[in-house]
CSV table of C-alpha atoms in Angstrom, one decimal:
chain,number,residue,atom,x,y,z
B,1,UNK,CA,64.7,29.7,20.8
B,2,UNK,CA,63.2,26.4,19.6
B,3,UNK,CA,60.8,24.8,22.1
B,4,UNK,CA,61.4,21.2,23.2
B,5,UNK,CA,58.7,19.0,21.5
B,6,UNK,CA,58.1,17.3,24.8
B,7,UNK,CA,56.3,20.4,26.0
B,8,UNK,CA,53.7,20.4,23.2
B,9,UNK,CA,51.0,18.5,25.1
B,10,UNK,CA,50.2,17.6,28.7
B,11,UNK,CA,50.5,13.9,29.1
B,12,UNK,CA,49.3,13.0,32.5
B,13,UNK,CA,46.5,15.3,33.6
B,14,UNK,CA,43.1,16.1,32.0
B,15,UNK,CA,42.7,19.3,34.1
B,16,UNK,CA,44.3,22.4,32.6
B,17,UNK,CA,46.0,24.6,35.1
B,18,UNK,CA,46.6,28.3,34.9
B,19,UNK,CA,50.0,29.2,33.6
B,20,UNK,CA,52.3,30.8,36.2
B,21,UNK,CA,55.1,33.2,35.4
B,22,UNK,CA,57.4,34.8,37.9
B,23,UNK,CA,59.8,37.6,37.5
B,24,UNK,CA,63.3,37.6,39.1
B,25,UNK,CA,63.3,39.4,42.4
B,26,UNK,CA,65.7,42.2,43.3
B,27,UNK,CA,67.3,40.2,46.1
B,28,UNK,CA,70.4,39.5,44.1
B,29,UNK,CA,70.7,43.1,42.9
B,30,UNK,CA,70.5,44.2,46.5
B,31,UNK,CA,73.3,41.7,47.5
B,32,UNK,CA,75.4,42.8,44.5
B,33,UNK,CA,75.0,46.5,45.5
B,34,UNK,CA,76.0,45.7,49.1
B,35,UNK,CA,79.2,44.0,48.0
B,36,UNK,CA,79.8,46.7,45.5
B,37,UNK,CA,79.6,49.3,48.3
B,38,UNK,CA,82.0,47.3,50.3
B,39,UNK,CA,84.4,47.0,47.4
B,40,UNK,CA,84.0,50.7,46.7
B,41,UNK,CA,85.2,51.4,50.2
B,42,UNK,CA,88.4,49.6,49.3
B,43,UNK,CA,89.1,52.2,46.6
B,44,UNK,CA,90.5,54.3,49.4
B,45,UNK,CA,93.6,52.1,49.5
B,46,UNK,CA,96.7,54.0,48.3
B,47,UNK,CA,97.7,51.4,45.7
B,48,UNK,CA,96.6,52.3,42.2
B,49,UNK,CA,96.7,48.7,41.1
B,50,UNK,CA,94.3,47.6,43.9
B,51,UNK,CA,92.0,50.5,43.1
B,52,UNK,CA,91.7,49.2,39.5
B,53,UNK,CA,91.0,45.7,40.7
B,54,UNK,CA,88.3,46.8,43.2
B,55,UNK,CA,86.8,49.1,40.5
B,56,UNK,CA,86.5,46.2,38.1
B,57,UNK,CA,84.9,44.1,40.9
B,58,UNK,CA,82.3,46.8,41.6
B,59,UNK,CA,81.4,47.1,37.9
B,60,UNK,CA,81.1,43.3,37.5
B,61,UNK,CA,78.9,42.9,40.6
B,62,UNK,CA,76.5,45.6,39.7
B,63,UNK,CA,76.3,44.3,36.1
B,64,UNK,CA,75.6,40.8,37.2
B,65,UNK,CA,73.0,42.1,39.7
B,66,UNK,CA,71.1,44.0,37.0
B,67,UNK,CA,71.2,41.0,34.6
B,68,UNK,CA,69.9,38.7,37.3
B,69,UNK,CA,66.6,40.8,37.5
B,70,UNK,CA,65.8,39.8,33.9
B,71,UNK,CA,65.1,36.2,34.6
B,72,UNK,CA,61.7,34.5,34.2
B,73,UNK,CA,60.2,31.3,35.7
B,74,UNK,CA,57.2,29.7,33.9
B,75,UNK,CA,55.2,26.7,35.1
B,76,UNK,CA,52.3,25.1,33.2
B,77,UNK,CA,50.8,21.6,32.6
B,78,UNK,CA,53.6,20.6,30.4
B,79,UNK,CA,56.7,21.5,32.4
B,80,UNK,CA,58.8,24.2,34.0
B,81,UNK,CA,61.1,26.7,32.3
B,82,UNK,CA,63.7,28.9,34.0
B,83,UNK,CA,65.5,31.7,32.1
B,84,UNK,CA,68.5,33.1,33.9
B,85,UNK,CA,71.7,35.0,33.2
B,86,UNK,CA,73.5,32.1,31.7
B,87,UNK,CA,70.8,30.5,29.6
B,88,UNK,CA,67.4,28.8,29.7
B,89,UNK,CA,66.5,25.4,31.3
B,90,UNK,CA,63.4,23.5,30.4
B,91,UNK,CA,62.1,20.4,32.0
B,92,UNK,CA,58.9,18.4,31.0
B,93,UNK,CA,57.0,17.0,34.0
B,94,UNK,CA,57.3,13.6,32.5
B,95,UNK,CA,61.1,13.9,32.9
B,96,UNK,CA,60.8,14.4,36.7
B,97,UNK,CA,63.0,12.1,38.7
B,98,UNK,CA,62.5,13.6,42.2
B,99,UNK,CA,62.7,16.8,44.2
B,100,UNK,CA,64.2,18.1,47.4
B,101,UNK,CA,62.8,20.9,49.6
B,102,UNK,CA,63.6,22.9,52.7
B,103,UNK,CA,62.3,26.1,54.3
B,104,UNK,CA,62.7,28.1,57.5
B,105,UNK,CA,61.6,31.4,58.9
B,106,UNK,CA,63.6,34.6,58.9
B,107,UNK,CA,64.6,34.4,62.6
B,108,UNK,CA,66.2,31.0,62.1
B,109,UNK,CA,68.0,32.2,59.0
B,110,UNK,CA,69.5,35.1,61.0
B,111,UNK,CA,70.8,32.7,63.7
B,112,UNK,CA,72.4,30.5,61.0
B,113,UNK,CA,73.8,33.6,59.3
B,114,UNK,CA,75.3,34.9,62.5
B,115,UNK,CA,77.8,32.0,62.4
B,116,UNK,CA,79.2,33.5,59.2
B,117,UNK,CA,79.6,37.0,60.7
B,118,UNK,CA,77.9,40.4,60.5
B,119,UNK,CA,78.2,40.7,56.7
B,120,UNK,CA,76.3,37.4,56.1
B,121,UNK,CA,73.6,38.5,58.6
B,122,UNK,CA,73.2,41.8,56.7
B,123,UNK,CA,72.9,39.9,53.4
B,124,UNK,CA,70.2,37.6,54.8
B,125,UNK,CA,68.3,40.6,56.2
B,126,UNK,CA,68.4,42.4,52.9
B,127,UNK,CA,67.2,39.3,50.9
B,128,UNK,CA,64.5,38.7,53.5
B,129,UNK,CA,63.3,42.3,53.2
B,130,UNK,CA,63.2,42.1,49.4
B,131,UNK,CA,61.2,38.8,49.5
B,132,UNK,CA,59.2,39.3,52.7
B,133,UNK,CA,55.8,37.6,53.0
B,134,UNK,CA,54.1,38.4,56.3
B,135,UNK,CA,50.5,37.6,55.6
B,136,UNK,CA,48.5,34.4,56.2
B,137,UNK,CA,49.2,31.1,57.9
B,138,UNK,CA,52.7,30.6,59.1
B,139,UNK,CA,52.9,27.3,57.2
B,140,UNK,CA,51.8,29.2,54.0
B,141,UNK,CA,54.8,31.6,54.1
B,142,UNK,CA,58.0,31.1,52.3
B,143,UNK,CA,60.8,33.2,53.7
B,144,UNK,CA,64.0,31.2,53.3
B,145,UNK,CA,64.4,27.9,51.5
B,146,UNK,CA,64.6,26.1,48.2
B,147,UNK,CA,62.7,23.6,46.0
B,148,UNK,CA,65.1,21.8,43.7
B,149,UNK,CA,63.5,19.9,40.9
B,150,UNK,CA,65.7,17.1,39.4
B,151,UNK,CA,65.1,15.5,36.0
B,152,UNK,CA,66.0,12.0,35.0
B,153,UNK,CA,69.1,13.3,33.3
B,154,UNK,CA,70.3,15.2,36.4
B,155,UNK,CA,69.2,18.7,35.3
B,156,UNK,CA,68.1,20.9,38.2
B,157,UNK,CA,65.7,23.8,38.3
B,158,UNK,CA,65.3,25.7,41.6
B,159,UNK,CA,62.4,27.8,43.0
B,160,UNK,CA,63.6,30.1,45.8
B,161,UNK,CA,63.9,33.7,46.8
B,162,UNK,CA,65.6,34.6,43.5
B,163,UNK,CA,62.0,34.8,42.1
B,164,UNK,CA,59.3,37.3,43.2
B,165,UNK,CA,56.4,35.7,45.1
B,166,UNK,CA,57.8,32.1,45.0
B,167,UNK,CA,54.7,30.8,46.7
B,168,UNK,CA,52.8,31.4,43.5
B,169,UNK,CA,55.0,28.8,41.8
B,170,UNK,CA,55.5,26.4,44.8
B,171,UNK,CA,51.8,25.5,45.1
B,172,UNK,CA,51.2,24.4,41.5
B,173,UNK,CA,54.7,22.8,41.3
B,174,UNK,CA,54.0,20.5,44.3
B,175,UNK,CA,50.5,19.7,43.0
B,176,UNK,CA,51.7,18.6,39.6
B,177,UNK,CA,54.8,16.7,40.9
B,178,UNK,CA,52.8,14.9,43.5
B,179,UNK,CA,50.3,13.7,40.8
B,180,UNK,CA,53.2,12.5,38.8
B,181,UNK,CA,55.0,10.8,41.6
B,182,UNK,CA,51.8,9.1,43.0
B,183,UNK,CA,51.2,7.5,39.6
B,184,UNK,CA,54.4,5.5,39.9
B,185,UNK,CA,54.4,1.9,41.2
B,186,UNK,CA,56.9,2.8,44.0
B,187,UNK,CA,57.6,5.9,46.1
B,188,UNK,CA,61.0,7.4,46.4
B,189,UNK,CA,61.6,8.9,49.8
B,190,UNK,CA,65.3,8.1,50.0
B,191,UNK,CA,66.9,7.5,52.5
B,192,UNK,CA,63.5,6.3,53.8
B,193,UNK,CA,61.3,3.5,52.6
B,194,UNK,CA,57.7,3.4,53.6
B,195,UNK,CA,55.7,0.1,53.4
B,196,UNK,CA,52.4,-1.1,54.8
B,197,UNK,CA,53.5,-1.3,58.5
B,198,UNK,CA,57.0,0.0,58.8
B,199,UNK,CA,59.2,3.0,58.2
B,200,UNK,CA,62.7,2.0,57.2
B,201,UNK,CA,65.8,4.3,57.3
B,202,UNK,CA,68.9,3.3,55.3
B,203,UNK,CA,71.1,3.5,58.5
B,204,UNK,CA,68.8,3.3,61.4
B,205,UNK,CA,66.8,0.3,60.3
B,206,UNK,CA,63.1,-0.4,60.6
B,207,UNK,CA,60.5,1.2,62.9
B,208,UNK,CA,56.9,0.1,63.1
B,209,UNK,CA,54.4,2.9,62.2
B,210,UNK,CA,52.5,2.1,65.4
B,211,UNK,CA,55.8,2.9,67.3
B,212,UNK,CA,56.1,6.4,65.9
B,213,UNK,CA,55.0,8.9,68.5
B,214,UNK,CA,55.5,12.1,66.4
B,215,UNK,CA,57.2,13.5,63.3
B,216,UNK,CA,58.4,17.1,63.6
B,217,UNK,CA,59.6,19.5,60.9
B,218,UNK,CA,61.4,22.5,62.3
B,219,UNK,CA,64.4,24.7,61.2
B,220,UNK,CA,64.5,22.7,57.9
B,221,UNK,CA,65.1,19.4,59.8
B,222,UNK,CA,62.8,16.4,59.9
B,223,UNK,CA,62.9,14.4,63.1
B,224,UNK,CA,61.0,11.2,64.2
B,225,UNK,CA,60.4,10.3,67.8
B,226,UNK,CA,59.8,6.7,68.9
B,227,UNK,CA,57.2,6.1,71.6
B,228,UNK,CA,58.5,5.9,75.2
B,229,UNK,CA,61.9,7.0,74.1
B,230,UNK,CA,63.6,10.2,75.3
B,231,UNK,CA,65.8,10.8,72.2
B,232,UNK,CA,64.8,11.1,68.6
B,233,UNK,CA,64.9,7.9,66.5
B,234,UNK,CA,66.3,9.9,63.6
B,235,UNK,CA,66.8,13.5,62.6
B,236,UNK,CA,68.0,14.8,59.2
B,237,UNK,CA,67.9,17.8,57.0
B,238,UNK,CA,64.9,18.1,54.8
B,239,UNK,CA,67.1,18.9,51.8
B,240,UNK,CA,68.6,15.4,52.0
B,241,UNK,CA,65.2,13.6,51.7
B,242,UNK,CA,63.7,12.8,48.2
B,243,UNK,CA,60.2,14.1,47.7
B,244,UNK,CA,60.0,15.2,51.4
B,245,UNK,CA,56.7,17.0,51.2
B,246,UNK,CA,55.0,14.0,49.6
B,247,UNK,CA,56.6,11.9,52.3
B,248,UNK,CA,55.0,14.2,55.0
B,249,UNK,CA,51.7,13.9,53.2
B,250,UNK,CA,51.7,10.1,53.1
B,251,UNK,CA,52.7,9.9,56.8
B,252,UNK,CA,49.7,12.1,57.6
B,253,UNK,CA,47.5,9.9,55.5
B,254,UNK,CA,48.7,6.9,57.5
B,255,UNK,CA,47.4,8.6,60.6
B,256,UNK,CA,50.7,9.8,62.1
B,257,UNK,CA,51.1,13.1,63.8
B,258,UNK,CA,53.2,15.3,61.6
B,259,UNK,CA,53.9,18.7,63.2
B,260,UNK,CA,55.2,21.3,60.7
B,261,UNK,CA,56.4,24.2,62.7
B,262,UNK,CA,55.9,27.8,61.7
B,263,UNK,CA,58.3,28.9,58.9
B,264,UNK,CA,58.0,25.5,57.2
B,265,UNK,CA,56.1,26.1,53.9
B,266,UNK,CA,53.4,23.4,53.4
B,267,UNK,CA,51.1,23.1,50.3
B,268,UNK,CA,47.5,23.6,51.2
B,269,UNK,CA,46.4,20.1,50.4
B,270,UNK,CA,49.2,18.6,52.5
B,271,UNK,CA,48.6,21.0,55.3
B,272,UNK,CA,44.9,20.0,55.5
B,273,UNK,CA,45.9,16.3,55.7
B,274,UNK,CA,48.4,16.9,58.4
B,275,UNK,CA,46.0,18.9,60.6
B,276,UNK,CA,43.2,16.4,60.1
B,277,UNK,CA,45.5,13.6,61.2
B,278,UNK,CA,46.6,15.5,64.3
B,279,UNK,CA,43.0,16.4,65.2
B,280,UNK,CA,42.0,12.7,64.9
B,281,UNK,CA,44.9,11.7,67.2
B,282,UNK,CA,43.9,14.4,69.7
B,283,UNK,CA,40.3,13.2,69.8
B,284,UNK,CA,41.4,9.6,70.8
B,285,UNK,CA,40.9,8.8,74.5
B,286,UNK,CA,44.1,8.9,76.5
B,287,UNK,CA,45.2,5.6,78.0
B,288,UNK,CA,45.0,5.6,81.8
B,289,UNK,CA,46.6,3.2,84.3
B,290,UNK,CA,44.0,2.0,86.9
B,291,UNK,CA,45.4,0.4,90.0
B,292,UNK,CA,43.2,-2.2,91.8
């Protein structure tokens, strides 16, 4: 396979990072075997034609599951490469347009899966077991979620539970992308726009930064509460926000309280900023009404 010449030299950073390579996880193989067992049970039907059909389905599922374990994901200073069952995708970091990201803990994933029935819950449980990560800070775990990196041509490369130890790739990916995005003259947080004094939403309009009481990220949803208001000013899925983790980082740098609940993976540099901002807000004296 001939390498894209855009990957020959790093163009935007002078610090060389360690190359990261991930193998495909066995999660898809586990799911494939589960479905194969279910289809195998169908072989008990009396119709010979149906037995043949279910037999072919079993063979196909197991074959696809085995092939899925041969994938590789590589990240270095020049770009990201993903090799899967149906070919190889390469993207130079200089071709980055934006990314989307969401994550949640296993318990929330089970609740969501319950709406799809027992089979879906079993699938989620098996995938979670195959990709479990129980150690460390709750904001440093990645149980369920997806980082989707989008190029200027619309090509997408995803980092999720299809890879073993996805956190090892998420950390450098966010670091490199944030360097790239911060070097641009304008920030893309669609559907939000952030200027010196206001936060603007495409549908909800403008909200002064001083009027923001709190930003909360939980169950893969970002919500913003306005001061002295009972209901949220806006709430939307993280997966619908461009460069959402960088958005969180900048809000924290502006001094806003950004509460990322457990189960939401946050890169270490971003997490440090969010916690420092929250600590500063907590150290401020509370306003008191004095009656005379």
